[in-house]
GROMACS .gro file of C-alpha atoms in nm:
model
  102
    1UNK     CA    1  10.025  13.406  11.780
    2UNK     CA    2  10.117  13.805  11.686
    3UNK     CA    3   9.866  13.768  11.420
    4UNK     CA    4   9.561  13.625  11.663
    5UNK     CA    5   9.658  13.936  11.899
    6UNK     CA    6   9.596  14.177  11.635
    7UNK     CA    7   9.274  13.976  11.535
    8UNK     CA    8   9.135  14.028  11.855
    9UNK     CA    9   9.250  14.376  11.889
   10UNK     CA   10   8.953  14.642  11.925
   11UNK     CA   11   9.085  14.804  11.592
   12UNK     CA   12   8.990  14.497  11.402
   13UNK     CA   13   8.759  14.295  11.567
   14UNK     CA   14   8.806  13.965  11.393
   15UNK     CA   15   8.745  13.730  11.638
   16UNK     CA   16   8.632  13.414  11.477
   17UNK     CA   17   8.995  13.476  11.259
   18UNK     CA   18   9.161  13.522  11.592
   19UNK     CA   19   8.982  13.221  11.747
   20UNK     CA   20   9.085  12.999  11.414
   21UNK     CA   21   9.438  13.127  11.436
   22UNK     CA   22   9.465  12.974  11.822
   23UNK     CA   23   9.317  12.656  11.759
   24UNK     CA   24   9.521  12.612  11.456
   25UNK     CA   25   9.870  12.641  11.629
   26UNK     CA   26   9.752  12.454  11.933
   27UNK     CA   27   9.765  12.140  11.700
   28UNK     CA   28  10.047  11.904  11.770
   29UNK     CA   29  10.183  11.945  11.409
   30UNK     CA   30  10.260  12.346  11.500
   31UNK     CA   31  10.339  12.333  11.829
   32UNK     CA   32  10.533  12.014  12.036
   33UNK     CA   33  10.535  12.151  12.329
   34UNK     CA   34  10.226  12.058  12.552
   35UNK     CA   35  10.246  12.389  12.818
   36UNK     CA   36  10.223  12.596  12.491
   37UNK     CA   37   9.969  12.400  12.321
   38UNK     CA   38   9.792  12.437  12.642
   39UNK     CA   39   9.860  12.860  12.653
   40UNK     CA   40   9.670  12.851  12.298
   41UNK     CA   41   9.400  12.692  12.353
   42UNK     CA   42   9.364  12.896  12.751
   43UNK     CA   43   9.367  13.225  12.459
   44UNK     CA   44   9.138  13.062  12.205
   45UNK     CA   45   8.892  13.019  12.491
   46UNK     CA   46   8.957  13.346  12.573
   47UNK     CA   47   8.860  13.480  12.296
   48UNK     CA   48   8.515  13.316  12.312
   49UNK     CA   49   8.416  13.363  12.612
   50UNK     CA   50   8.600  13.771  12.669
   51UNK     CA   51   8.538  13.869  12.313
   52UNK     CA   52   8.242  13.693  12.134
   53UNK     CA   53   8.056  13.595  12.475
   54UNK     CA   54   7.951  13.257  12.354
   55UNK     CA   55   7.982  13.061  12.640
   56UNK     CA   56   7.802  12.765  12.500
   57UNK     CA   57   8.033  12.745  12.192
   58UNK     CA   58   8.329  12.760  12.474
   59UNK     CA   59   8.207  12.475  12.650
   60UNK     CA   60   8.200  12.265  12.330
   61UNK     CA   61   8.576  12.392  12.302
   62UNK     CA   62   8.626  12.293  12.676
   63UNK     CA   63   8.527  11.937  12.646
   64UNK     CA   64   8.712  11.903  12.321
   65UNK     CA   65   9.051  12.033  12.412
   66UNK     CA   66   8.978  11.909  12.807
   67UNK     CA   67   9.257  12.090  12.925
   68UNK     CA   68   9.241  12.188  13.318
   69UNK     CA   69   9.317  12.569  13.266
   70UNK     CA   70   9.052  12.562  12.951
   71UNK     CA   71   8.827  12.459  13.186
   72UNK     CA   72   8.854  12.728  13.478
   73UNK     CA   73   8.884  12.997  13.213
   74UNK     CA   74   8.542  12.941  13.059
   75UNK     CA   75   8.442  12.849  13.463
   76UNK     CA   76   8.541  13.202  13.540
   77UNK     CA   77   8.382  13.354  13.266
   78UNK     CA   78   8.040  13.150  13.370
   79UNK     CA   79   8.021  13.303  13.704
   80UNK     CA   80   8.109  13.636  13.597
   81UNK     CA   81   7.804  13.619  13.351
   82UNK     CA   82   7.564  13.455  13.633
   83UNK     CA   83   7.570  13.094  13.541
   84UNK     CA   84   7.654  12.964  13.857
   85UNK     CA   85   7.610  12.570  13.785
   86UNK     CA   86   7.748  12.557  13.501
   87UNK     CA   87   8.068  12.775  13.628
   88UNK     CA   88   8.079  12.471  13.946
   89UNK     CA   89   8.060  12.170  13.662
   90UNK     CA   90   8.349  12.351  13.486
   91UNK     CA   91   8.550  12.422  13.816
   92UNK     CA   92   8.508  11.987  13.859
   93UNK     CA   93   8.611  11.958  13.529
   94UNK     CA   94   8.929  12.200  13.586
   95UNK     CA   95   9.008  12.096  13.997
   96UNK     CA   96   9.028  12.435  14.009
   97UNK     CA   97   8.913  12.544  14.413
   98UNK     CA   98   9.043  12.885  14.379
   99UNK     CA   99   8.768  13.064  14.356
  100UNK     CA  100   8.589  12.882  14.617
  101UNK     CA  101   8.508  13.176  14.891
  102UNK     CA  102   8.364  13.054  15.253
   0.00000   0.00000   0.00000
């Protein structure tokens, strides 16, 4: 996990290594416990969607992994960019309301 942060760190830049590093120790065989296999994959989609802005690649991660907070962190990162359907489709996904505003 140190090793992803550095990946991603503006010094080095090496987000797809950073992104591999996640996914990799989200496996079951590296990490047993589901809340932490869950943190690593909310961080791998992190770093698509914060660092490499592909939201399209994060949404095949998304329905992969199909983790609830997966899904509202690549639904927050779709309405910050402007993609307001897609960001409500990944909100359903997540039964995430909290960022519903009246």
């Amino acid at each position: 996990k140190d090793i992803a942060l550095i990946c991603v760190s503006e010094s080095h830049m090496l987000y797809e290594e950073g992104f591999s590093i996640y996914v990799k120790f989200s496996k079951p065989e590296f990490t047993q416990d589901a809340d932490e296999q869950t943190e690593l994959q909310v961080l791998a989609v992190g770093v698509l969607v914060d660092f490499m802005k592909d939201l399209e690649r994060a949404k095949g991660f998304a329905s992969q992994v199909d983790q609830k907070p997966v899904w509202s962190k690549l639904a927050k990162a779709q309405l910050e960019e402007k993609f307001p359907a897609d960001a409500i489709e990944s909100f359903i996904h997540a039964e995430d309301p909290n960022e519903y505003v009246l």
